[in-house]
Each structure stands twice: as structure tokens, then as C-alpha cells.
């Protein structure tokens, strides 16, 4: 069975600083994808970044990067130069590419607060 | 593109009533997902369709829940009869299902059953 663990229920960061949100996963699949989503207080789920299990380079999307350590089964999200608008819940998720079909398994989320 | 469209955005109903949630996926996407979000259980998949066919409904709580996808541009999630414990935010998401594609979420329907 697949499982996502986010051990930080809440995080604080000073505006303009970088922050790392932790995510570890467990799966028996050889091929899988890892995703991060942002959920602001308005409630929508916003896709941020994707990392495939066979991707050799860490994914980057603007100020977001994914620190993928396959042997440690971790996929931490790094947000550089934090902005006030980054305050939100962040969810790590995974899906197996073949065995688990389309199902996304989500972690419990980390609530990030950016301080001015 | 308009994104995933869900209606209604908010629904308040009394216990025992039938509730129907609607979803229009992004045009061209061949997979559609229904998720439920609660404080206690987080985000959990209820059911997903691929090319209009239900693939995995193992997350559907019980027989009170049913979902249909009559065509590529429309899906419904029905709860009959509704109960207070069904109160949650219900998200619809769609994707190109090539195994590596991200899912795009609709704005959600906040359901309150009194």
C-alpha cells in the first residue's frame, strides 16, 4: 500500500526566506509520481510541481523545487524567497503509474505561515 | 480554458435529503476523480473514471453514494439519503491519464448536512 507522511503540521517562515516542507513516502511500485499541491484559505487545490520516480534531476518550477531523494523515499518541497501569498496548506501526494492507477494518495498537509 | 467546473459551490441540506454534485472536467482530459476532504480524514479518493468508465470505486463510503459519468464532459456524485457525517468539501479533478500527469482540481463543493 502507498502512504505519504508529512510530519510538520505547521511551519513559520520569515518573508523572503527559504523554507523546506518535508514529505516521505512508502510504496512498492517501481514507477510512481510525486506531486505537491497548495491549498490557500479560499479552498482551491493548486498544482505546484511534479517529480517522476525515474527523473534524475530534481524538478523545479519558478520558486518551487522538489528535493527528491529516492533512496530515503523523501520528496521535500523547497520554496525560495517566501512571499506572504505563500501562506497556505501544502499537500504532498503520490500515485503509482501502473499498479495503482490514477489514484492520488495525499499526506495530511503542512500549514505554512509567512511572517512579514 | 475554464478549468474544472463544479456546482453548486455550497450546499446546505437536511438529513435524509438527496444531494447531487456536478462536475465538468477540462476538455480533452480522459480521467475524472471525485475526492472528499474532511478535517478528520484529510483528502481521500471516492471514485475515479477513465474514458467515462468507473475504474476504482473502493473509496465510496457506502451504498448511499453513487457516481455517474454519462459522457466525457459531465459527471455527478449523488448522496441519497444524506447524513450529517457526509458534511465535507467534495472536489472533482481531471487529468490526462498517462500515469504522469497532474490532476487539476475544481473549486470544490462545500456540503453541510444538518
mmCIF file of C-alpha atoms in Angstrom:
data_model
loop_
_atom_site.group_PDB
_atom_site.id
_atom_site.type_symbol
_atom_site.label_atom_id
_atom_site.label_comp_id
_atom_site.label_asym_id
_atom_site.label_seq_id
_atom_site.Cartn_x
_atom_site.Cartn_y
_atom_site.Cartn_z
ATOM 1 C CA UNK A 1 0.000 0.000 0.000
ATOM 2 C CA UNK A 2 1.066 3.543 -0.626
ATOM 3 C CA UNK A 3 1.474 6.075 2.130
ATOM 4 C CA UNK A 4 2.501 9.707 2.364
ATOM 5 C CA UNK A 5 3.759 11.216 5.605
ATOM 6 C CA UNK A 6 4.067 14.918 6.317
ATOM 7 C CA UNK A 7 5.444 15.335 9.810
ATOM 8 C CA UNK A 8 5.126 19.107 10.110
ATOM 9 C CA UNK A 9 1.547 20.146 10.915
ATOM 10 C CA UNK A 10 2.571 23.802 10.886
ATOM 11 C CA UNK A 11 5.558 25.875 9.823
ATOM 12 C CA UNK A 12 6.510 29.515 10.113
ATOM 13 C CA UNK A 13 8.911 31.351 7.813
ATOM 14 C CA UNK A 14 10.018 34.930 7.518
ATOM 15 C CA UNK A 15 9.135 36.699 4.300
ATOM 16 C CA UNK A 16 11.905 36.442 1.661
ATOM 17 C CA UNK A 17 13.492 33.432 3.352
ATOM 18 C CA UNK A 18 13.502 29.880 2.005
ATOM 19 C CA UNK A 19 11.513 27.090 3.627
ATOM 20 C CA UNK A 20 11.513 23.309 3.271
ATOM 21 C CA UNK A 21 8.357 21.262 3.727
ATOM 22 C CA UNK A 22 9.024 17.607 4.450
ATOM 23 C CA UNK A 23 7.408 14.650 2.743
ATOM 24 C CA UNK A 24 8.274 10.975 2.979
ATOM 25 C CA UNK A 25 6.535 8.219 1.137
ATOM 26 C CA UNK A 26 6.192 4.481 1.062
ATOM 27 C CA UNK A 27 5.372 2.408 -1.979
ATOM 28 C CA UNK A 28 6.186 -0.925 -3.534
ATOM 29 C CA UNK A 29 5.736 0.457 -7.031
ATOM 30 C CA UNK A 30 8.813 0.885 -9.196
ATOM 31 C CA UNK A 31 7.250 3.692 -11.198
ATOM 32 C CA UNK A 32 5.417 6.476 -9.467
ATOM 33 C CA UNK A 33 4.894 10.196 -9.448
ATOM 34 C CA UNK A 34 5.143 12.679 -6.605
ATOM 35 C CA UNK A 35 3.130 15.885 -6.526
ATOM 36 C CA UNK A 36 2.772 18.959 -4.377
ATOM 37 C CA UNK A 37 -0.426 20.937 -4.136
ATOM 38 C CA UNK A 38 -1.166 24.245 -2.423
ATOM 39 C CA UNK A 39 -4.496 24.941 -0.760
ATOM 40 C CA UNK A 40 -4.968 28.589 0.265
ATOM 41 C CA UNK A 41 -7.662 29.627 2.686
ATOM 42 C CA UNK A 42 -10.053 30.065 -0.232
ATOM 43 C CA UNK A 43 -10.080 26.272 -0.539
ATOM 44 C CA UNK A 44 -8.989 25.501 -4.078
ATOM 45 C CA UNK A 45 -6.278 22.928 -4.751
ATOM 46 C CA UNK A 46 -3.472 24.310 -6.881
ATOM 47 C CA UNK A 47 -0.931 22.029 -8.544
ATOM 48 C CA UNK A 48 2.642 23.187 -7.891
ATOM 49 C CA UNK A 49 5.208 20.651 -9.021
ATOM 50 C CA UNK A 50 5.705 17.070 -10.173
ATOM 51 C CA UNK A 51 8.607 14.592 -9.832
ATOM 52 C CA UNK A 52 8.716 11.241 -11.575
ATOM 53 C CA UNK A 53 10.451 8.357 -9.862
ATOM 54 C CA UNK A 54 12.831 7.906 -12.788
ATOM 55 C CA UNK A 55 13.650 11.569 -13.192
ATOM 56 C CA UNK A 56 17.327 12.025 -12.452
ATOM 57 C CA UNK A 57 17.117 15.742 -11.861
ATOM 58 C CA UNK A 58 15.109 17.460 -9.176
ATOM 59 C CA UNK A 59 12.029 19.209 -10.516
ATOM 60 C CA UNK A 60 11.853 22.998 -10.425
ATOM 61 C CA UNK A 61 9.009 25.403 -11.150
ATOM 62 C CA UNK A 62 9.833 29.017 -10.528
ATOM 63 C CA UNK A 63 10.346 29.473 -6.787
ATOM 64 C CA UNK A 64 9.385 25.859 -6.114
ATOM 65 C CA UNK A 65 11.818 22.982 -6.219
ATOM 66 C CA UNK A 66 11.495 19.399 -5.154
ATOM 67 C CA UNK A 67 14.368 17.812 -3.261
ATOM 68 C CA UNK A 68 13.945 14.210 -4.360
ATOM 69 C CA UNK A 69 15.969 11.577 -2.501
ATOM 70 C CA UNK A 70 14.793 8.247 -3.821
ATOM 71 C CA UNK A 71 16.836 6.037 -1.509
ATOM 72 C CA UNK A 72 15.448 7.858 1.502
ATOM 73 C CA UNK A 73 11.964 7.973 -0.039
ATOM 74 C CA UNK A 74 11.661 11.665 0.526
ATOM 75 C CA UNK A 75 10.300 14.413 -1.694
ATOM 76 C CA UNK A 76 10.650 17.677 0.157
ATOM 77 C CA UNK A 77 9.278 20.909 -1.273
ATOM 78 C CA UNK A 78 11.564 23.919 -1.142
ATOM 79 C CA UNK A 79 10.051 27.369 -1.538
ATOM 80 C CA UNK A 80 12.626 30.076 -2.111
ATOM 81 C CA UNK A 81 12.124 33.755 -1.308
ATOM 82 C CA UNK A 82 8.851 33.227 0.569
ATOM 83 C CA UNK A 83 6.029 35.660 -0.067
ATOM 84 C CA UNK A 84 3.000 36.496 2.055
ATOM 85 C CA UNK A 85 0.832 34.821 -0.577
ATOM 86 C CA UNK A 86 2.597 31.538 0.084
ATOM 87 C CA UNK A 87 0.698 31.194 3.359
ATOM 88 C CA UNK A 88 -1.465 28.119 2.797
ATOM 89 C CA UNK A 89 -1.790 24.384 3.377
ATOM 90 C CA UNK A 90 0.603 22.299 1.337
ATOM 91 C CA UNK A 91 -0.105 18.701 0.435
ATOM 92 C CA UNK A 92 2.311 16.097 -0.798
ATOM 93 C CA UNK A 93 0.759 13.337 -2.902
ATOM 94 C CA UNK A 94 1.768 10.324 -4.931
ATOM 95 C CA UNK A 95 0.336 7.975 -7.472
ATOM 96 C CA UNK A 96 1.588 4.731 -8.897
ATOM 97 C CA UNK A 97 1.983 4.896 -12.614
ATOM 98 C CA UNK A 98 0.952 1.347 -13.310
ATOM 99 C CA UNK A 99 -0.231 -0.606 -10.308
ATOM 100 C CA UNK A 100 -2.332 1.968 -8.530
ATOM 101 C CA UNK A 101 -3.935 3.571 -11.495
ATOM 102 C CA UNK A 102 -4.911 7.171 -11.237
ATOM 103 C CA UNK A 103 -5.429 7.375 -7.512
ATOM 104 C CA UNK A 104 -3.624 10.196 -5.718
ATOM 105 C CA UNK A 105 -2.683 9.426 -2.127
ATOM 106 C CA UNK A 106 -2.344 12.580 -0.044
ATOM 107 C CA UNK A 107 -0.457 13.378 3.113
ATOM 108 C CA UNK A 108 -2.111 15.213 5.979
ATOM 109 C CA UNK A 109 -0.672 18.539 4.915
ATOM 110 C CA UNK A 110 1.564 21.235 6.352
ATOM 111 C CA UNK A 111 0.196 24.664 7.151
ATOM 112 C CA UNK A 112 2.732 27.313 6.184
ATOM 113 C CA UNK A 113 2.547 30.797 7.620
ATOM 114 C CA UNK A 114 4.745 33.511 6.141
ATOM 115 C CA UNK A 115 5.539 36.354 8.510
ATOM 116 C CA UNK A 116 6.111 39.895 7.230
ATOM 117 C CA UNK B 1 -9.511 27.008 -20.603
ATOM 118 C CA UNK B 2 -12.178 27.340 -17.932
ATOM 119 C CA UNK B 3 -10.706 24.686 -15.691
ATOM 120 C CA UNK B 4 -12.732 22.084 -13.846
ATOM 121 C CA UNK B 5 -16.196 23.391 -13.081
ATOM 122 C CA UNK B 6 -18.193 22.230 -10.088
ATOM 123 C CA UNK B 7 -21.692 23.091 -8.969
ATOM 124 C CA UNK B 8 -23.064 24.023 -6.607
ATOM 125 C CA UNK B 9 -20.239 25.702 -4.683
ATOM 126 C CA UNK B 10 -22.155 25.435 -1.441
ATOM 127 C CA UNK B 11 -24.973 23.121 -0.474
ATOM 128 C CA UNK B 12 -26.878 23.020 2.789
ATOM 129 C CA UNK B 13 -29.428 20.288 3.173
ATOM 130 C CA UNK B 14 -31.288 18.395 5.814
ATOM 131 C CA UNK B 15 -30.544 14.858 6.814
ATOM 132 C CA UNK B 16 -32.364 12.379 4.622
ATOM 133 C CA UNK B 17 -32.453 14.575 1.547
ATOM 134 C CA UNK B 18 -30.877 13.668 -1.766
ATOM 135 C CA UNK B 19 -27.833 15.672 -2.806
ATOM 136 C CA UNK B 20 -26.380 15.824 -6.314
ATOM 137 C CA UNK B 21 -22.986 17.334 -7.009
ATOM 138 C CA UNK B 22 -21.952 18.132 -10.571
ATOM 139 C CA UNK B 23 -18.657 18.334 -12.368
ATOM 140 C CA UNK B 24 -17.459 19.362 -15.800
ATOM 141 C CA UNK B 25 -13.848 18.276 -16.435
ATOM 142 C CA UNK B 26 -11.309 20.107 -18.540
ATOM 143 C CA UNK B 27 -11.976 19.466 -22.205
ATOM 144 C CA UNK B 28 -9.753 16.702 -23.553
ATOM 145 C CA UNK B 29 -8.998 15.139 -20.189
ATOM 146 C CA UNK B 30 -9.875 11.466 -20.100
ATOM 147 C CA UNK B 31 -9.797 10.826 -16.358
ATOM 148 C CA UNK B 32 -12.076 12.252 -13.717
ATOM 149 C CA UNK B 33 -11.764 11.924 -9.959
ATOM 150 C CA UNK B 34 -14.039 12.640 -7.012
ATOM 151 C CA UNK B 35 -12.317 13.410 -3.700
ATOM 152 C CA UNK B 36 -13.665 14.260 -0.286
ATOM 153 C CA UNK B 37 -11.869 16.448 2.231
ATOM 154 C CA UNK B 38 -12.607 16.463 5.948
ATOM 155 C CA UNK B 39 -10.611 17.548 8.950
ATOM 156 C CA UNK B 40 -10.594 14.037 10.354
ATOM 157 C CA UNK B 41 -9.731 12.047 7.249
ATOM 158 C CA UNK B 42 -7.980 14.585 5.066
ATOM 159 C CA UNK B 43 -8.258 14.179 1.298
ATOM 160 C CA UNK B 44 -9.485 10.818 0.129
ATOM 161 C CA UNK B 45 -10.436 9.475 -3.271
ATOM 162 C CA UNK B 46 -14.015 8.340 -3.605
ATOM 163 C CA UNK B 47 -14.088 7.157 -7.213
ATOM 164 C CA UNK B 48 -12.386 7.734 -10.488
ATOM 165 C CA UNK B 49 -13.348 7.293 -14.126
ATOM 166 C CA UNK B 50 -11.208 6.706 -17.166
ATOM 167 C CA UNK B 51 -12.829 7.314 -20.535
ATOM 168 C CA UNK B 52 -16.192 7.554 -18.744
ATOM 169 C CA UNK B 53 -15.821 4.106 -17.177
ATOM 170 C CA UNK B 54 -15.558 3.738 -13.375
ATOM 171 C CA UNK B 55 -12.151 2.226 -12.615
ATOM 172 C CA UNK B 56 -11.855 2.373 -8.848
ATOM 173 C CA UNK B 57 -14.798 2.981 -6.539
ATOM 174 C CA UNK B 58 -13.251 1.424 -3.460
ATOM 175 C CA UNK B 59 -13.346 4.757 -1.686
ATOM 176 C CA UNK B 60 -17.088 5.197 -1.950
ATOM 177 C CA UNK B 61 -18.246 5.061 1.670
ATOM 178 C CA UNK B 62 -21.404 3.053 1.248
ATOM 179 C CA UNK B 63 -24.388 2.417 -0.938
ATOM 180 C CA UNK B 64 -25.750 5.857 -0.218
ATOM 181 C CA UNK B 65 -23.106 7.238 -2.550
ATOM 182 C CA UNK B 66 -23.243 6.800 -6.308
ATOM 183 C CA UNK B 67 -21.411 8.422 -9.199
ATOM 184 C CA UNK B 68 -22.020 8.544 -12.913
ATOM 185 C CA UNK B 69 -20.232 9.845 -15.947
ATOM 186 C CA UNK B 70 -22.667 9.709 -18.859
ATOM 187 C CA UNK B 71 -20.274 11.468 -21.222
ATOM 188 C CA UNK B 72 -16.790 12.937 -21.369
ATOM 189 C CA UNK B 73 -17.886 16.362 -20.217
ATOM 190 C CA UNK B 74 -20.114 15.651 -17.245
ATOM 191 C CA UNK B 75 -20.158 13.679 -14.012
ATOM 192 C CA UNK B 76 -22.390 13.555 -10.964
ATOM 193 C CA UNK B 77 -21.908 12.394 -7.405
ATOM 194 C CA UNK B 78 -25.147 11.615 -5.617
ATOM 195 C CA UNK B 79 -25.773 11.017 -1.936
ATOM 196 C CA UNK B 80 -29.133 9.533 -1.023
ATOM 197 C CA UNK B 81 -30.097 9.768 1.767
ATOM 198 C CA UNK B 82 -27.630 12.308 3.121
ATOM 199 C CA UNK B 83 -26.374 12.209 6.714
ATOM 200 C CA UNK B 84 -24.588 14.809 8.872
ATOM 201 C CA UNK B 85 -21.340 12.826 8.655
ATOM 202 C CA UNK B 86 -21.343 13.439 4.904
ATOM 203 C CA UNK B 87 -20.582 17.103 5.574
ATOM 204 C CA UNK B 88 -17.298 17.825 3.794
ATOM 205 C CA UNK B 89 -15.770 19.550 0.805
ATOM 206 C CA UNK B 90 -16.126 17.449 -2.329
ATOM 207 C CA UNK B 91 -13.591 18.024 -5.070
ATOM 208 C CA UNK B 92 -13.723 16.941 -8.653
ATOM 209 C CA UNK B 93 -10.431 16.697 -10.543
ATOM 210 C CA UNK B 94 -9.476 15.758 -14.075
ATOM 211 C CA UNK B 95 -6.310 14.800 -15.899
ATOM 212 C CA UNK B 96 -4.836 13.309 -18.988
ATOM 213 C CA UNK B 97 -4.242 9.856 -17.611
ATOM 214 C CA UNK B 98 -0.892 8.866 -18.911
ATOM 215 C CA UNK B 99 0.325 7.978 -15.431
ATOM 216 C CA UNK B 100 2.496 11.030 -15.001
ATOM 217 C CA UNK B 101 0.018 13.793 -15.432
ATOM 218 C CA UNK B 102 -1.048 16.138 -12.706
ATOM 219 C CA UNK B 103 -4.680 16.337 -11.710
ATOM 220 C CA UNK B 104 -6.413 19.681 -11.914
ATOM 221 C CA UNK B 105 -8.951 20.308 -9.209
ATOM 222 C CA UNK B 106 -12.224 22.152 -9.335
ATOM 223 C CA UNK B 107 -13.101 24.738 -6.681
ATOM 224 C CA UNK B 108 -14.973 22.160 -4.626
ATOM 225 C CA UNK B 109 -18.490 21.901 -3.236
ATOM 226 C CA UNK B 110 -18.874 22.567 0.456
ATOM 227 C CA UNK B 111 -21.667 20.300 1.662
ATOM 228 C CA UNK B 112 -23.346 20.781 5.014
ATOM 229 C CA UNK B 113 -25.938 18.267 6.140
ATOM 230 C CA UNK B 114 -27.939 19.361 9.179
#
